[in-house]
Each structure stands twice: as C-alpha cells, then as structure tokens.
Amino acid sequence: MKKILSVLSAFILMISVVGCAQNESTGADKKFIKAVEKGLDARWDYLESNDYLNSDEREGLEKAIQKELEKVQEFKDAEFDNPELGKLANDYIASVEGQKEALKYYSDPIKYSEKWDNAFDKRCEYISTLVDKFGVKVDEEGYKEIKDNAQIVKEENAMNKKLDEEMKKINFELVSNEYGWKTYEATVQNNTGVDIQDFYLDIALKDADGVVAGKTQAYLDGVWKAGDKAKLTFETDVKFEKMEWEYNYFVE
C-alpha cells in the first residue's frame, strides 16, 4: 500500500510541475512594466538635478531622453504575452525616440516644435494608458504634466474625429463665374461641441491626372460657435477636376 501511495504522490507532483510550467509566463510583460517605471524615474530625477539645470538645454534634454531609453529600448519588438501591451510598448518606445529625433532640428524652432510636440503628445498618451490599464506606478508629481497633456490630446482627438466626419460631407458648389474667376461655396457645421477659432481649409486643386494645378484657402474668421453652420468660400482662376483639403483651427 505504501508503494502505491508513493507512486500516486509522484504522479500528482509531476502533474503539478507540468501545470506550473505551462502557466509560467515567458513574455516580457512584467519586466517591461518595471522598466518603464525605472525609465521615467531616471528621466525625472535627472531633470531635477543640478547637472541638468546647469547644462545646455539641448544636451540636457538629450541626456534625459537617453536615460529613459536605456531602460526600455531592449523591449522593442520583444515577445509579450499580451499583444496589446506589446504594440503599446513599441509605440511608446517610438515616441521617446521621436523626441530624441526632434532635437536634431533644435536650431529650427518651427520644425523642432512641431516634431517635439507630436512625439510628446504621443508619449503622454501611451504613458497614460500604461498607468491606467497596465498598472505602471509613477511619481504623481512627475506624472501630472503627462496626465494633463494626455487628457488634452484625448479631447483633441475626439474633436478631430467629429471634424473629419463633417469634412467628408463638404460639397463645394460653383456659385459665380465672372471674368475667368470662379467662386465656390460650401456649408459646414461645427459638430464638435466646442467653440473653434480661426478655422480654415488648405485646398489643393488637382487636374484629371491628380497633379496639383493650384492651391488656395477657405477661411472662417473669428469664432465658430459650437452647433453653428457657416459658409466656406474660395475663388480661383485655376482649371481643375477635383479638390482635396486639410483643415486647421485654434481652440482657446
């Protein structure tokens, strides 16, 4: 009887070991979460140090970014148990690399600001998701700017989604044709729920082959109130077959 019990015990133990082996995670999920925490702490600690405060701004920012990248860069294209976290990891790392890339244009304020802000907005969004959805623990004081900016980006994305829908409905109609100049007009509605200021379209006028024959703009000066309909107008003497546009606006 003792021998049978021993065999049964060994069998049960073997099943337990196999079960544990099957359930053991082989992905980089937990290590990546810890690496993000260490990377953010390293960056924020450096930004508060005398070394940064006494440095050239461009060099200081590059060092701060590098301290963050050193902790997380090894997880680029790593295997994750959670595919969503794996994609988020690559997006997050790319956004930090984007900030580093932006510094190459530091001497060109407009281009630098555009590239830096774009990468910063994405980084804030990704970090916010890592905190809210995947349990990354961060210093609240250091996280405040990121959290606030992520909320702004979220609201802007929601606005742009609604504007995208409205822009697809635009139908410019010819309302005047005098002395070779044609006037086109379209009615649009502010469906964002937010007042918009200085809204305009950059319009590309293309020929039958899709080649840009001319460019123009259609403006809405001043404040475009939420819910209001307005008319966009432009004039041109260019012959074209189709038009494409991109919108721009300012919100206070």
Short mmCIF file of N, CA and C in Angstrom, two decimals, residues 89-177:
data_model
loop_
_atom_site.label_atom_id
_atom_site.label_comp_id
_atom_site.label_asym_id
_atom_site.label_seq_id
_atom_site.Cartn_x
_atom_site.Cartn_y
_atom_site.Cartn_z
N ALA A 89 4.07 48.94 -26.18
CA ALA A 89 5.49 49.08 -25.85
C ALA A 89 6.26 49.65 -27.04
N ASN A 90 6.01 49.12 -28.24
CA ASN A 90 6.70 49.61 -29.43
C ASN A 90 6.31 51.06 -29.74
N ASP A 91 5.04 51.38 -29.57
CA ASP A 91 4.58 52.75 -29.82
C ASP A 91 5.21 53.72 -28.83
N TYR A 92 5.25 53.30 -27.57
CA TYR A 92 5.82 54.16 -26.52
C TYR A 92 7.31 54.40 -26.78
N ILE A 93 8.04 53.35 -27.07
CA ILE A 93 9.48 53.50 -27.33
C ILE A 93 9.70 54.39 -28.55
N ALA A 94 8.88 54.22 -29.58
CA ALA A 94 8.99 55.06 -30.79
C ALA A 94 8.74 56.53 -30.47
N SER A 95 7.83 56.80 -29.54
CA SER A 95 7.54 58.20 -29.19
C SER A 95 8.72 58.84 -28.45
N VAL A 96 9.39 58.06 -27.61
CA VAL A 96 10.58 58.58 -26.91
C VAL A 96 11.70 58.81 -27.92
N GLU A 97 11.86 57.86 -28.84
CA GLU A 97 12.85 58.04 -29.91
C GLU A 97 12.50 59.24 -30.77
N GLY A 98 11.20 59.51 -30.93
CA GLY A 98 10.75 60.66 -31.70
C GLY A 98 11.19 61.98 -31.07
N GLN A 99 11.17 62.03 -29.74
CA GLN A 99 11.65 63.23 -29.05
C GLN A 99 13.15 63.41 -29.27
N LYS A 100 13.88 62.31 -29.24
CA LYS A 100 15.32 62.37 -29.49
C LYS A 100 15.60 62.84 -30.90
N GLU A 101 14.81 62.34 -31.87
CA GLU A 101 14.96 62.74 -33.26
C GLU A 101 14.65 64.23 -33.43
N ALA A 102 13.65 64.73 -32.68
CA ALA A 102 13.26 66.14 -32.80
C ALA A 102 14.40 67.08 -32.43
N LEU A 103 15.26 66.65 -31.52
CA LEU A 103 16.37 67.50 -31.08
C LEU A 103 17.36 67.81 -32.20
N LYS A 104 17.35 67.01 -33.26
CA LYS A 104 18.23 67.29 -34.40
C LYS A 104 17.83 68.59 -35.09
N TYR A 105 16.60 69.01 -34.87
CA TYR A 105 16.09 70.23 -35.51
C TYR A 105 16.00 71.39 -34.51
N TYR A 106 16.77 71.30 -33.44
CA TYR A 106 16.69 72.28 -32.35
C TYR A 106 16.95 73.71 -32.84
N SER A 107 17.79 73.85 -33.84
CA SER A 107 18.13 75.19 -34.35
C SER A 107 17.05 75.77 -35.25
N ASP A 108 16.06 74.94 -35.60
CA ASP A 108 14.92 75.39 -36.42
C ASP A 108 13.67 75.35 -35.53
N PRO A 109 13.36 76.46 -34.85
CA PRO A 109 12.30 76.46 -33.82
C PRO A 109 10.96 75.91 -34.29
N ILE A 110 10.55 76.25 -35.52
CA ILE A 110 9.23 75.81 -36.01
C ILE A 110 9.21 74.30 -36.22
N LYS A 111 10.21 73.80 -36.94
CA LYS A 111 10.26 72.36 -37.22
C LYS A 111 10.49 71.56 -35.95
N TYR A 112 11.36 72.08 -35.08
CA TYR A 112 11.64 71.41 -33.82
C TYR A 112 10.38 71.32 -32.96
N SER A 113 9.67 72.42 -32.84
CA SER A 113 8.46 72.46 -32.03
C SER A 113 7.41 71.48 -32.56
N GLU A 114 7.26 71.43 -33.88
CA GLU A 114 6.28 70.53 -34.49
C GLU A 114 6.61 69.07 -34.18
N LYS A 115 7.87 68.70 -34.39
CA LYS A 115 8.27 67.30 -34.18
C LYS A 115 8.27 66.95 -32.69
N TRP A 116 8.75 67.86 -31.85
CA TRP A 116 8.80 67.59 -30.41
C TRP A 116 7.40 67.45 -29.84
N ASP A 117 6.52 68.38 -30.18
CA ASP A 117 5.15 68.34 -29.65
C ASP A 117 4.41 67.08 -30.10
N ASN A 118 4.61 66.69 -31.34
CA ASN A 118 3.96 65.49 -31.85
C ASN A 118 4.41 64.25 -31.08
N ALA A 119 5.72 64.12 -30.86
CA ALA A 119 6.25 62.98 -30.12
C ALA A 119 5.84 63.05 -28.65
N PHE A 120 5.85 64.25 -28.08
CA PHE A 120 5.48 64.43 -26.68
C PHE A 120 4.02 64.05 -26.44
N ASP A 121 3.14 64.49 -27.34
CA ASP A 121 1.71 64.17 -27.21
C ASP A 121 1.49 62.66 -27.24
N LYS A 122 2.15 61.99 -28.16
CA LYS A 122 2.00 60.53 -28.26
C LYS A 122 2.56 59.85 -27.01
N ARG A 123 3.71 60.31 -26.55
CA ARG A 123 4.33 59.72 -25.34
C ARG A 123 3.40 59.86 -24.15
N CYS A 124 2.80 61.03 -23.99
CA CYS A 124 1.87 61.26 -22.88
C CYS A 124 0.68 60.30 -22.96
N GLU A 125 0.16 60.14 -24.17
CA GLU A 125 -0.99 59.25 -24.37
C GLU A 125 -0.63 57.81 -24.01
N TYR A 126 0.54 57.36 -24.46
CA TYR A 126 0.95 55.97 -24.21
C TYR A 126 1.24 55.73 -22.73
N ILE A 127 1.91 56.68 -22.09
CA ILE A 127 2.21 56.52 -20.66
C ILE A 127 0.92 56.50 -19.85
N SER A 128 -0.02 57.36 -20.21
CA SER A 128 -1.30 57.39 -19.51
C SER A 128 -2.00 56.03 -19.60
N THR A 129 -1.96 55.41 -20.78
CA THR A 129 -2.57 54.09 -20.96
C THR A 129 -1.82 53.04 -20.14
N LEU A 130 -0.50 53.13 -20.11
CA LEU A 130 0.30 52.19 -19.32
C LEU A 130 -0.04 52.28 -17.84
N VAL A 131 -0.30 53.48 -17.37
CA VAL A 131 -0.65 53.68 -15.96
C VAL A 131 -2.07 53.19 -15.68
N ASP A 132 -3.01 53.62 -16.50
CA ASP A 132 -4.43 53.32 -16.24
C ASP A 132 -4.80 51.87 -16.52
N LYS A 133 -4.19 51.30 -17.54
CA LYS A 133 -4.62 49.96 -17.98
C LYS A 133 -3.68 48.84 -17.58
N PHE A 134 -2.39 49.16 -17.42
CA PHE A 134 -1.42 48.10 -17.17
C PHE A 134 -0.68 48.25 -15.85
N GLY A 135 -1.11 49.20 -15.03
CA GLY A 135 -0.62 49.27 -13.66
C GLY A 135 0.78 49.82 -13.46
N VAL A 136 1.31 50.57 -14.44
CA VAL A 136 2.61 51.21 -14.23
C VAL A 136 2.49 52.20 -13.10
N LYS A 137 3.42 52.14 -12.15
CA LYS A 137 3.41 53.03 -10.99
C LYS A 137 4.38 54.17 -11.23
N VAL A 138 3.91 55.39 -11.03
CA VAL A 138 4.72 56.56 -11.32
C VAL A 138 4.65 57.56 -10.17
N ASP A 139 5.64 58.43 -10.14
CA ASP A 139 5.64 59.54 -9.20
C ASP A 139 4.55 60.53 -9.61
N GLU A 140 3.63 60.82 -8.71
CA GLU A 140 2.47 61.65 -9.06
C GLU A 140 2.86 63.05 -9.52
N GLU A 141 3.87 63.63 -8.89
CA GLU A 141 4.29 64.98 -9.26
C GLU A 141 4.86 65.00 -10.68
N GLY A 142 5.70 64.01 -10.99
CA GLY A 142 6.28 63.93 -12.33
C GLY A 142 5.25 63.59 -13.38
N TYR A 143 4.22 62.84 -12.96
CA TYR A 143 3.20 62.35 -13.89
C TYR A 143 2.14 63.40 -14.21
N LYS A 144 2.03 64.44 -13.40
CA LYS A 144 0.94 65.40 -13.54
C LYS A 144 0.91 66.04 -14.94
N GLU A 145 2.05 66.50 -15.43
CA GLU A 145 2.10 67.14 -16.75
C GLU A 145 1.69 66.16 -17.83
N ILE A 146 2.16 64.93 -17.72
CA ILE A 146 1.83 63.90 -18.70
C ILE A 146 0.35 63.60 -18.69
N LYS A 147 -0.21 63.46 -17.50
CA LYS A 147 -1.64 63.15 -17.36
C LYS A 147 -2.50 64.27 -17.93
N ASP A 148 -2.15 65.52 -17.59
CA ASP A 148 -2.92 66.66 -18.08
C ASP A 148 -2.84 66.76 -19.60
N ASN A 149 -1.65 66.57 -20.15
CA ASN A 149 -1.50 66.67 -21.59
C ASN A 149 -2.20 65.52 -22.31
N ALA A 150 -2.17 64.33 -21.71
CA ALA A 150 -2.86 63.18 -22.30
C ALA A 150 -4.36 63.44 -22.40
N GLN A 151 -4.92 64.12 -21.41
CA GLN A 151 -6.34 64.45 -21.44
C GLN A 151 -6.64 65.45 -22.55
N ILE A 152 -5.75 66.42 -22.73
CA ILE A 152 -5.91 67.41 -23.80
C ILE A 152 -5.87 66.71 -25.16
N VAL A 153 -4.90 65.81 -25.32
CA VAL A 153 -4.77 65.06 -26.58
C VAL A 153 -6.02 64.22 -26.83
N LYS A 154 -6.54 63.61 -25.78
CA LYS A 154 -7.75 62.79 -25.90
C LYS A 154 -8.92 63.64 -26.39
N GLU A 155 -9.07 64.84 -25.81
CA GLU A 155 -10.15 65.73 -26.21
C GLU A 155 -9.96 66.22 -27.66
N GLU A 156 -8.71 66.52 -28.03
CA GLU A 156 -8.43 66.97 -29.39
C GLU A 156 -8.72 65.86 -30.40
N ASN A 157 -8.36 64.64 -30.04
CA ASN A 157 -8.62 63.51 -30.94
C ASN A 157 -10.13 63.31 -31.15
N ALA A 158 -10.89 63.50 -30.08
CA ALA A 158 -12.35 63.37 -30.18
C ALA A 158 -12.91 64.48 -31.07
N MET A 159 -12.38 65.70 -30.92
CA MET A 159 -12.80 66.82 -31.77
C MET A 159 -12.48 66.55 -33.23
N ASN A 160 -11.24 66.10 -33.46
CA ASN A 160 -10.81 65.87 -34.84
C ASN A 160 -11.61 64.76 -35.50
N LYS A 161 -11.99 63.77 -34.73
CA LYS A 161 -12.81 62.69 -35.29
C LYS A 161 -14.15 63.24 -35.79
N LYS A 162 -14.74 64.12 -35.00
CA LYS A 162 -16.02 64.72 -35.40
C LYS A 162 -15.84 65.65 -36.60
N LEU A 163 -14.72 66.40 -36.58
CA LEU A 163 -14.46 67.29 -37.72
C LEU A 163 -14.18 66.50 -38.99
N ASP A 164 -13.47 65.37 -38.84
CA ASP A 164 -13.21 64.51 -40.01
C ASP A 164 -14.52 64.10 -40.67
N GLU A 165 -15.49 63.74 -39.83
CA GLU A 165 -16.80 63.31 -40.35
C GLU A 165 -17.49 64.45 -41.10
N GLU A 166 -17.39 65.66 -40.54
CA GLU A 166 -18.03 66.81 -41.18
C GLU A 166 -17.31 67.20 -42.47
N MET A 167 -15.97 67.10 -42.47
CA MET A 167 -15.20 67.48 -43.66
C MET A 167 -15.51 66.56 -44.84
N LYS A 168 -15.86 65.31 -44.56
CA LYS A 168 -16.20 64.37 -45.64
C LYS A 168 -17.52 64.75 -46.32
N LYS A 169 -18.34 65.51 -45.60
CA LYS A 169 -19.64 65.91 -46.15
C LYS A 169 -19.56 67.18 -47.00
N ILE A 170 -18.43 67.87 -46.96
CA ILE A 170 -18.32 69.15 -47.66
C ILE A 170 -18.52 68.96 -49.17
N ASN A 171 -19.33 69.81 -49.73
CA ASN A 171 -19.58 69.78 -51.16
C ASN A 171 -19.52 71.21 -51.69
N PHE A 172 -18.37 71.59 -52.23
CA PHE A 172 -18.24 72.94 -52.79
C PHE A 172 -19.00 73.03 -54.12
N GLU A 173 -19.82 74.05 -54.21
CA GLU A 173 -20.59 74.28 -55.43
C GLU A 173 -20.18 75.60 -56.06
N LEU A 174 -20.19 75.61 -57.39
CA LEU A 174 -19.87 76.83 -58.13
C LEU A 174 -21.05 77.82 -58.01
N VAL A 175 -20.78 79.01 -57.46
CA VAL A 175 -21.86 79.99 -57.28
C VAL A 175 -21.66 81.24 -58.13
N SER A 176 -20.47 81.38 -58.71
CA SER A 176 -20.22 82.56 -59.53
C SER A 176 -19.07 82.27 -60.50
N ASN A 177 -19.19 82.83 -61.72
CA ASN A 177 -18.14 82.67 -62.73
C ASN A 177 -18.07 83.94 -63.56
#
